[in-house]
mmCIF file of C-alpha atoms in Angstrom:
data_model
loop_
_atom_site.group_PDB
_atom_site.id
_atom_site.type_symbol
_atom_site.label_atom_id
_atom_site.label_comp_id
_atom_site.label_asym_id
_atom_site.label_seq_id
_atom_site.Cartn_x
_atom_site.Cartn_y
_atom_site.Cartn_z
ATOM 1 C CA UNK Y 1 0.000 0.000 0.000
ATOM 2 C CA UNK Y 2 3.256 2.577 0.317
ATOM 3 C CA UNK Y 3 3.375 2.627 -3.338
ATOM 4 C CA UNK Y 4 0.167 5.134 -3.474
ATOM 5 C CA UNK Y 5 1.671 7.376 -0.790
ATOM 6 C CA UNK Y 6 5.005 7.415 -2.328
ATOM 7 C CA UNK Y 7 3.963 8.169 -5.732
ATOM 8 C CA UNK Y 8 1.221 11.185 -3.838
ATOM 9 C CA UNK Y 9 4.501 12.569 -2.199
ATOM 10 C CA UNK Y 10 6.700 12.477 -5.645
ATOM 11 C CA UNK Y 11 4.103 14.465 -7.348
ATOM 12 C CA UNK Y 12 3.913 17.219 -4.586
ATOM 13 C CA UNK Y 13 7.981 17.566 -4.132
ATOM 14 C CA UNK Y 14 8.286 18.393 -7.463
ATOM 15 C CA UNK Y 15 5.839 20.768 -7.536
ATOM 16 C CA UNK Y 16 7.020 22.525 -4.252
ATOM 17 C CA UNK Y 17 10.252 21.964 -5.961
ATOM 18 C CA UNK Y 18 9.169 24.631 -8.928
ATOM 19 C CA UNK Y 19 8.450 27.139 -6.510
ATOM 20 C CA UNK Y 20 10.010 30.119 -5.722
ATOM 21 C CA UNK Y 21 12.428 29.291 -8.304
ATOM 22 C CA UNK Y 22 12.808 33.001 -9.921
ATOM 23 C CA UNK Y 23 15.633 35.408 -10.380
ATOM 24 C CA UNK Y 24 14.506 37.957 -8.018
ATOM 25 C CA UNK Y 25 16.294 40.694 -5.929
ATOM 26 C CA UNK Y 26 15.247 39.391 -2.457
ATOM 27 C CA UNK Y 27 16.429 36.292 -3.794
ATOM 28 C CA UNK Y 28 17.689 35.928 0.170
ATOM 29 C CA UNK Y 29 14.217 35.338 1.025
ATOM 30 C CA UNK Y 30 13.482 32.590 -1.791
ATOM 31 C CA UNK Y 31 16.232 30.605 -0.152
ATOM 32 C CA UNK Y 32 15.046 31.011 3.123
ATOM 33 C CA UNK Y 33 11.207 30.321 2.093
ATOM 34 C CA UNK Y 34 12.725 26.512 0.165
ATOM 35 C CA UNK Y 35 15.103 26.130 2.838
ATOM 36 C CA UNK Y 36 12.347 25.261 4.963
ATOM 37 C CA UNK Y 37 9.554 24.161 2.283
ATOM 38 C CA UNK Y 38 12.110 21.564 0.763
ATOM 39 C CA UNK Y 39 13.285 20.395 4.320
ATOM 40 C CA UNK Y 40 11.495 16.992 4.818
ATOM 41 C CA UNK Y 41 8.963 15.834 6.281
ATOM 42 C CA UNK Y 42 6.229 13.142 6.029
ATOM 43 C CA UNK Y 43 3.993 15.365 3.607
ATOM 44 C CA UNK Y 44 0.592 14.464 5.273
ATOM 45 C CA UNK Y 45 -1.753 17.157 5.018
ATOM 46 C CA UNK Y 46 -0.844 17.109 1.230
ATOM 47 C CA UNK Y 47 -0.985 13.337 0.837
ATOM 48 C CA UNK Y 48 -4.378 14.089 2.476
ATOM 49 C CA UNK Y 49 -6.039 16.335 0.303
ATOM 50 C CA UNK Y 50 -4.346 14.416 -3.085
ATOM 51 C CA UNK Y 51 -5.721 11.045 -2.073
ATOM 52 C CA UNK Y 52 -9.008 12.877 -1.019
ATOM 53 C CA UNK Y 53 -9.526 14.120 -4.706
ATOM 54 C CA UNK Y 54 -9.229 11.061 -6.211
ATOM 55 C CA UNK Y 55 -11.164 8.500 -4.289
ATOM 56 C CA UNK Y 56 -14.379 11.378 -4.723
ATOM 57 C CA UNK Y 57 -13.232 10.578 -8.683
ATOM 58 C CA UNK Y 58 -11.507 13.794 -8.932
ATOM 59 C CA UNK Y 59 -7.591 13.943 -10.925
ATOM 60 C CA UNK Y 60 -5.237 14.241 -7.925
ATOM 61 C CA UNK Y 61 -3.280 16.446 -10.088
ATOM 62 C CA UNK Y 62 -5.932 19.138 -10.244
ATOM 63 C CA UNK Y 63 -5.970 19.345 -6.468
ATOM 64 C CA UNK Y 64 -2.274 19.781 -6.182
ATOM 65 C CA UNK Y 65 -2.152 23.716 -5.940
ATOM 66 C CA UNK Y 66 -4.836 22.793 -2.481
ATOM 67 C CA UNK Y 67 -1.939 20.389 -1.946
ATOM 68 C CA UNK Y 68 0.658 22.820 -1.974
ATOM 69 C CA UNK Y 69 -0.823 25.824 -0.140
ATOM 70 C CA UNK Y 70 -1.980 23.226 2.767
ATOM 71 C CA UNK Y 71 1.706 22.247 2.978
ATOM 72 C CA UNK Y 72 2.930 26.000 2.884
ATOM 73 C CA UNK Y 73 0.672 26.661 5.698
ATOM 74 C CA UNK Y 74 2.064 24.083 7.866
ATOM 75 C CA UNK Y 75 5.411 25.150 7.098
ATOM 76 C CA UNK Y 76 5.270 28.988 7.839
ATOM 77 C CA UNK Y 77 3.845 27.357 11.328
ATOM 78 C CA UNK Y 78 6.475 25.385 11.720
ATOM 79 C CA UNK Y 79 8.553 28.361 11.334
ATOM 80 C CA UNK Y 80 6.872 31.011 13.347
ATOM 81 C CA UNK Y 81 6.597 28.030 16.274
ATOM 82 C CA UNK Y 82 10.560 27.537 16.408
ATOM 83 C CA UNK Y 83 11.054 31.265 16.686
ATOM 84 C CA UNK Y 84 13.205 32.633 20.175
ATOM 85 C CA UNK Y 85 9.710 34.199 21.212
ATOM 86 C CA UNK Y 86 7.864 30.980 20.790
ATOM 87 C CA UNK Y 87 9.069 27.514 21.305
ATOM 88 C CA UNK Y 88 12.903 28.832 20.266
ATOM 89 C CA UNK Y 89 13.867 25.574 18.584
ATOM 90 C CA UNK Y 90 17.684 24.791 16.869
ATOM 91 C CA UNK Y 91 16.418 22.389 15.024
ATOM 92 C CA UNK Y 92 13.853 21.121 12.668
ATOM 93 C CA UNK Y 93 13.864 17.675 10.791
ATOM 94 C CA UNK Y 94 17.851 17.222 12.139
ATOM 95 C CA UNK Y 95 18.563 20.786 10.776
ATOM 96 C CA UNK Y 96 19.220 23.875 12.038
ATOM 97 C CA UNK Y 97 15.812 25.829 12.248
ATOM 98 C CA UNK Y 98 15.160 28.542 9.963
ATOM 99 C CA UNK Y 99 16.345 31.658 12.051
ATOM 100 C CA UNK Y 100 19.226 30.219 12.643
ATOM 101 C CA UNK Y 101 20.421 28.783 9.532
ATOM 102 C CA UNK Y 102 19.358 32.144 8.271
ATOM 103 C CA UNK Y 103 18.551 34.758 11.186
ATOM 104 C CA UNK Y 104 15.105 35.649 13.119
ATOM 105 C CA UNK Y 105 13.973 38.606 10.912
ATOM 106 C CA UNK Y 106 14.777 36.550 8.135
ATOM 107 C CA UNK Y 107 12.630 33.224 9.415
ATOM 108 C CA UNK Y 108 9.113 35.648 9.997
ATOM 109 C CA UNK Y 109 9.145 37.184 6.694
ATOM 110 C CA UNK Y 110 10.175 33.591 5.312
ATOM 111 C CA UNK Y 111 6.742 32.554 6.957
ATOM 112 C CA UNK Y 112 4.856 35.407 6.078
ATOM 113 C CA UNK Y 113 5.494 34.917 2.729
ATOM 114 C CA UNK Y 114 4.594 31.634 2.870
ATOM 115 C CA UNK Y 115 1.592 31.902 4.017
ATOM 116 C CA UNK Y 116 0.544 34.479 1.352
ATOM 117 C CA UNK Y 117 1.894 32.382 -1.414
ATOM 118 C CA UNK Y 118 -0.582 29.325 -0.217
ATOM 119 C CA UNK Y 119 -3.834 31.557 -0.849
ATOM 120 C CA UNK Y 120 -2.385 32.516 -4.074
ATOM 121 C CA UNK Y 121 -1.664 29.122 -4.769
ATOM 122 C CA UNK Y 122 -5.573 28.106 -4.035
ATOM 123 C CA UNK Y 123 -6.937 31.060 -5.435
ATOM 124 C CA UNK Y 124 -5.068 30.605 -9.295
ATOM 125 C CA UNK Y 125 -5.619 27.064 -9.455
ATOM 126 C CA UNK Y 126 -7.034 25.651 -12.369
ATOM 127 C CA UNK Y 127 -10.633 24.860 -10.899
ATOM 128 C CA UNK Y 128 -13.912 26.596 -11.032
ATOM 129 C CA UNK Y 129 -14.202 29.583 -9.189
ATOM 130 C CA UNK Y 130 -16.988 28.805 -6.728
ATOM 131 C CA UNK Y 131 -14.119 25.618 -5.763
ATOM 132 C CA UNK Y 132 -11.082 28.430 -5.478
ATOM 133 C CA UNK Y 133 -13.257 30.358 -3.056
ATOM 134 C CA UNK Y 134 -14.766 28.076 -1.740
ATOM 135 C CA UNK Y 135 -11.417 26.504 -0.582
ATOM 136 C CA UNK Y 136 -9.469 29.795 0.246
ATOM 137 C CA UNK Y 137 -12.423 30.145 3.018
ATOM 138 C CA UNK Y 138 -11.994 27.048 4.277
ATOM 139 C CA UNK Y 139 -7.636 27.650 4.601
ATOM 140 C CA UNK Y 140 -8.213 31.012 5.828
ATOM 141 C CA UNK Y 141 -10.400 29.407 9.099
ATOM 142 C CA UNK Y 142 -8.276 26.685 9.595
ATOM 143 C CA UNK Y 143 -5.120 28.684 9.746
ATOM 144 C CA UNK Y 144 -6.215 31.868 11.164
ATOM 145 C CA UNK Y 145 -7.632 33.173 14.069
ATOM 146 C CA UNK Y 146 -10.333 30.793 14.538
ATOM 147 C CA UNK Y 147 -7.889 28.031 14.060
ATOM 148 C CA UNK Y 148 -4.514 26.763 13.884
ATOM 149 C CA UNK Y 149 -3.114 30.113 15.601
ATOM 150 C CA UNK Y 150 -5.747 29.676 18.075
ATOM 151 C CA UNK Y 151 -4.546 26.590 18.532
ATOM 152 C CA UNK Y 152 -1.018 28.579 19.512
ATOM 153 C CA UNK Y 153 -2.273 30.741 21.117
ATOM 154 C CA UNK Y 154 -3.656 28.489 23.751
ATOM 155 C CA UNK Y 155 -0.607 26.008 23.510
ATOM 156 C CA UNK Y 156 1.587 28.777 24.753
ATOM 157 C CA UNK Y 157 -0.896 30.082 27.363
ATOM 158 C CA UNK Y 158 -0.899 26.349 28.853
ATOM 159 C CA UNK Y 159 2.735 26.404 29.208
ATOM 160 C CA UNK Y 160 2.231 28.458 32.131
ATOM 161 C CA UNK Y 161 -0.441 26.584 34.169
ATOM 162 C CA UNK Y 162 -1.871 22.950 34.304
ATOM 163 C CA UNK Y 163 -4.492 22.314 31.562
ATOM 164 C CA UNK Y 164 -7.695 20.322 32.086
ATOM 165 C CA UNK Y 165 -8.741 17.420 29.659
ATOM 166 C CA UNK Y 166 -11.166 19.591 27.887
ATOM 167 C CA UNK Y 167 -8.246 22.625 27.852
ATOM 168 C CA UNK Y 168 -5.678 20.137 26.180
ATOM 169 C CA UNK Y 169 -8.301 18.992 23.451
ATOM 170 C CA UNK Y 170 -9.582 22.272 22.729
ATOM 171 C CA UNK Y 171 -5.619 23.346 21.993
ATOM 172 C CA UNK Y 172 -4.812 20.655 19.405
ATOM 173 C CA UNK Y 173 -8.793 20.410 18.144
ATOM 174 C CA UNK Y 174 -7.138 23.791 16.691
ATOM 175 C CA UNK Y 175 -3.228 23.812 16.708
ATOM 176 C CA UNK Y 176 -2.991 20.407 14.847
ATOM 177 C CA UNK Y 177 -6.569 18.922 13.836
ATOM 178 C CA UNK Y 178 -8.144 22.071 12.328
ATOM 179 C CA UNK Y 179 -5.260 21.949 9.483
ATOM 180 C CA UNK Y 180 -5.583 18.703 8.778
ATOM 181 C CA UNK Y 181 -9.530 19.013 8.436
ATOM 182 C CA UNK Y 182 -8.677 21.712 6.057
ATOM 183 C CA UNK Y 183 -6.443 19.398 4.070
ATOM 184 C CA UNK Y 184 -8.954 16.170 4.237
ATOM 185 C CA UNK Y 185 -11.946 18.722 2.745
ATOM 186 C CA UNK Y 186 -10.299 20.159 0.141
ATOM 187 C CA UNK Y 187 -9.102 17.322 -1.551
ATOM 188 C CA UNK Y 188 -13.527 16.354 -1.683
ATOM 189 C CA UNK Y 189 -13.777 19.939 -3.139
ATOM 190 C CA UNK Y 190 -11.454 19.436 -5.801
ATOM 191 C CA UNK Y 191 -12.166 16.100 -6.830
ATOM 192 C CA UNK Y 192 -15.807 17.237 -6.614
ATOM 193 C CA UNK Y 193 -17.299 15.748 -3.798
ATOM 194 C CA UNK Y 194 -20.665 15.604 -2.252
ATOM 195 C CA UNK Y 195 -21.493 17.828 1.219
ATOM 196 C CA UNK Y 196 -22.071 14.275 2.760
ATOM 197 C CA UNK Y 197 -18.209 13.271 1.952
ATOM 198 C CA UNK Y 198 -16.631 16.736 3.551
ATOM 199 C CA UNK Y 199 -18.419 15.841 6.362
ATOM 200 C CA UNK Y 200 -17.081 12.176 6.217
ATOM 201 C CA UNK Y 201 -13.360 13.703 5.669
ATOM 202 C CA UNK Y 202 -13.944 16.525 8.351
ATOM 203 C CA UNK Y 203 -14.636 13.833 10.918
ATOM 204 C CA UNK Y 204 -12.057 11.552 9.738
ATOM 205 C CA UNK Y 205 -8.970 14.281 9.674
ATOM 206 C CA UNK Y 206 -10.332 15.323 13.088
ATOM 207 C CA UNK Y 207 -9.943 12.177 14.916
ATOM 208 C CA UNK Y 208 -6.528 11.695 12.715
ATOM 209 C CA UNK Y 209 -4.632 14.868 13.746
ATOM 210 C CA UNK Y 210 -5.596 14.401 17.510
ATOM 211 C CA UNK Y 211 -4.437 11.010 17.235
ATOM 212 C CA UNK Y 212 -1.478 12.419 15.227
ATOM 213 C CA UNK Y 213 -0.677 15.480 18.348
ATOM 214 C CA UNK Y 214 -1.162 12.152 20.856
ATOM 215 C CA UNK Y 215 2.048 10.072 18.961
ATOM 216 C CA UNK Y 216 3.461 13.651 18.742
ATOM 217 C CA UNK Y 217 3.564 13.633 22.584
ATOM 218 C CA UNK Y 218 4.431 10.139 22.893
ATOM 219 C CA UNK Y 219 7.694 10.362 20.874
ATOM 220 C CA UNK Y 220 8.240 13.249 22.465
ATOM 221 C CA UNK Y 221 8.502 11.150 26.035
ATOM 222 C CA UNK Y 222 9.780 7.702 24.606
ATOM 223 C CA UNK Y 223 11.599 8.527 21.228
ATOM 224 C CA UNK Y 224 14.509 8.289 19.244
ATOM 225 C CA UNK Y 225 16.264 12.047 18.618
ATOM 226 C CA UNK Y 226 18.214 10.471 15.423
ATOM 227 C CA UNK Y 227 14.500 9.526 13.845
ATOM 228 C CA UNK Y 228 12.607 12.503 15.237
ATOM 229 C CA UNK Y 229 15.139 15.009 14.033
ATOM 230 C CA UNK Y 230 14.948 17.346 17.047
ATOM 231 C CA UNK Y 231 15.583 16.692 20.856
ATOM 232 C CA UNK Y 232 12.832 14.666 23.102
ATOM 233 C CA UNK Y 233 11.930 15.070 26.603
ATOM 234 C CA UNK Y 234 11.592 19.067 26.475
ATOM 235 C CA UNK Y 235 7.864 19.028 27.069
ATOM 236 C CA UNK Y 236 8.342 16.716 30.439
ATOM 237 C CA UNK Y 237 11.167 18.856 31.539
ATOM 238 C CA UNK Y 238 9.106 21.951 31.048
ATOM 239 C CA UNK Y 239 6.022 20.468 33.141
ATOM 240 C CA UNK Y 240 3.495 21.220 30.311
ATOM 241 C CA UNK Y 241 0.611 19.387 30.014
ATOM 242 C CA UNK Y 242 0.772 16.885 27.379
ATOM 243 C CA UNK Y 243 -1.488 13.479 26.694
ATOM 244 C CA UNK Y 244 1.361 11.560 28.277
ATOM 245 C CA UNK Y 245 1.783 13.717 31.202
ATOM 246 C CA UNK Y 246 -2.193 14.180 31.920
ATOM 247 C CA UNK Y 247 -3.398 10.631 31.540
ATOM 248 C CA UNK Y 248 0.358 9.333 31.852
ATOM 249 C CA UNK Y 249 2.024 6.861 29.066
ATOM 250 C CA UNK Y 250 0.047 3.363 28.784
ATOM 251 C CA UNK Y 251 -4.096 5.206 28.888
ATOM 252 C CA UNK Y 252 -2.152 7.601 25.926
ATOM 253 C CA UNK Y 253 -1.702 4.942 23.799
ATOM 254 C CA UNK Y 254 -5.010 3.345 24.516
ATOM 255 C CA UNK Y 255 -6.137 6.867 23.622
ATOM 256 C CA UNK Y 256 -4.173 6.852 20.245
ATOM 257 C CA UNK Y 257 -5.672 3.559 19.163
ATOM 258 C CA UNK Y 258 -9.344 4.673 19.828
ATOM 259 C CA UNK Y 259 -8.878 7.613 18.069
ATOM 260 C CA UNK Y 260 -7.307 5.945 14.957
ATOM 261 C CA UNK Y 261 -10.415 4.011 15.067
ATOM 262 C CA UNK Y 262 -12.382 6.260 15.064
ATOM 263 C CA UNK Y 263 -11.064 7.747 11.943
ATOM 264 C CA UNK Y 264 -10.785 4.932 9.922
ATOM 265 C CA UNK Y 265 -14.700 4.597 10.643
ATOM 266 C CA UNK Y 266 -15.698 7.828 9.502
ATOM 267 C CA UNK Y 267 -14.287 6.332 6.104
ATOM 268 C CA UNK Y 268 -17.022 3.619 5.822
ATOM 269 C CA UNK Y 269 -19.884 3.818 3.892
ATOM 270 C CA UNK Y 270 -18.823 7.413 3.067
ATOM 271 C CA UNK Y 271 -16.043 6.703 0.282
ATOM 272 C CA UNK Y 272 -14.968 3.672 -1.875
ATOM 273 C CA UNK Y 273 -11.242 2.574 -2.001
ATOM 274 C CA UNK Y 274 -9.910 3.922 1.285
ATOM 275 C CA UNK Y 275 -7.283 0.816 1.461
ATOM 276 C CA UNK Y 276 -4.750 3.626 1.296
ATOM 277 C CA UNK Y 277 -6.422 5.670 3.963
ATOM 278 C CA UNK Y 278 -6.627 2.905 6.278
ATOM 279 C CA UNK Y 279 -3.487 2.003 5.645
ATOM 280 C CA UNK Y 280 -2.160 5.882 6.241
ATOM 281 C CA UNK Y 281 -3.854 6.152 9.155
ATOM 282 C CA UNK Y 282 -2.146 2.697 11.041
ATOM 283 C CA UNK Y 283 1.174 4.302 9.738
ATOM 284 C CA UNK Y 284 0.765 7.175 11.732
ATOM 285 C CA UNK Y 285 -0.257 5.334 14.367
ATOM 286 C CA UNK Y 286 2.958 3.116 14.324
ATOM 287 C CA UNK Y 287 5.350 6.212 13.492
ATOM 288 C CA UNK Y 288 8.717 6.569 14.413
ATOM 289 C CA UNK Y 289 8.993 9.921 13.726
#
């Protein structure tokens, strides 16, 4: 079943590949912009809304553009979260992080860019208008304020108190499920799916990315730094409130597997061919990094 997500991830490296590619004179900030873009990475949320396209009977390649702006979103995140004011991170995917390969002026407009170049991305590609907008609404919520820097927002609030159950689910229901959703839903747009299925794929990327933040946070207490990429153990040593340090190590992976079940049933009866879904989804559940 790899062979579907490998040939999904091809396809959307060289596209990212072909961007920002031009002789300009803040060429500086190109670099910096594919310096983190090109860095790695398991290519999820684009996977996601490629494989979403196509089992609605869409061309995966049509949705590509959705592909791309989801995964420029999640990198300008990645590179406003590793900033000195905010997590202050060295490293990213075993490299040095963004602002300091580069510097910390450099890294924010690196990530502001980004993140302007992914609604230009979904708003010039090469689908019907009412699908463009449709789709730039849907980014804008997930990413903005409402969203995935909500989602910030309260993750950096909570690293200064204890947070309840319903505090740590409400964080990652927006820091790290809401852009997945976004990623799951627009692949049904652009493959021309039926309200019924963005439901189906709203549910399913919801369960997935809390079950995704859950791994996240159980790597982060029992993993390997050489296959994460970036040190373990700084959320224990911290005292913030993770899944492992709230419900402590064994009921978080008993959490994990209910949630990847519950994905994987929002699937049924709502889509044909998920093999590669199902499949994804146990991956993630299994990951090593």
């Amino acid at each position: 079943m790899e062979q579907w997500y490998r040939t999904h991830v091809d396809q959307i490296e060289q596209y990212l590949s072909a961007c920002f590619t031009e002789d300009r004179p803040w060429q500086a900030l190109y670099t910096a912009m594919r310096y983190s873009l090109l860095g790695g990475g398991k290519r999820i949320r684009p996977v996601l809304t490629m494989e979403f396209s196509r089992i609605v009977g869409g061309n995966p390649e049509k949705a590509l553009p959705f592909a791309a702006a989801i995964e420029m979103i999640h990198t300008y995140s990645l590179t406003h979260d590793d900033l000195p004011s905010m997590d202050n991170d060295d490293l990213r995917r075993g490299r040095p992080t963004c602002h300091i390969r580069f510097d910390e002026a450099t890294a924010i407009l690196a990530g502001d860019a980004l993140q302007a170049a992914a609604f230009r991305e979904v708003l010039s590609a090469d689908l019907p208008e009412d699908v463009r907008c449709r789709a730039g609404l849907i980014l804008a919520r997930a990413a903005g304020e409402d969203g995935m820097v909500a989602g910030q927002v309260l993750d950096l609030a909570g690293e200064t108190k204890p947070l309840t159950a319903e505090e740590l689910e409400q964080v990652h229901k927006h820091k790290t499920a809401a852009l997945i959703q976004a990623a799951a839903t627009l692949g049904v747009i652009a493959g021309g799916g039926t309200e019924a299925q963005i439901g189906a794929a709203s549910r399913f990327a919801k369960a997935l990315g809390i079950a995704f933040q859950i791994r996240d946070d159980i790597l982060d207490f029992e993993g390997d730094v050489a296959q994460l990429g970036k040190p373990i153990g700084s959320d224990v040593e911290s005292g913030k409130t993770t899944f492992v340090t709230l419900y402590g190590l064994d009921r978080a992976k008993e959490m994990l597997q209910e949630q990847t079940e519950a994905a994987k049933a929002a699937l049924i009866g709502a889509f044909d061919d998920i093999d590669g879904l199902l499949w994804l989804s146990d991956w993630l559940l299994e990951r090593k990094y």
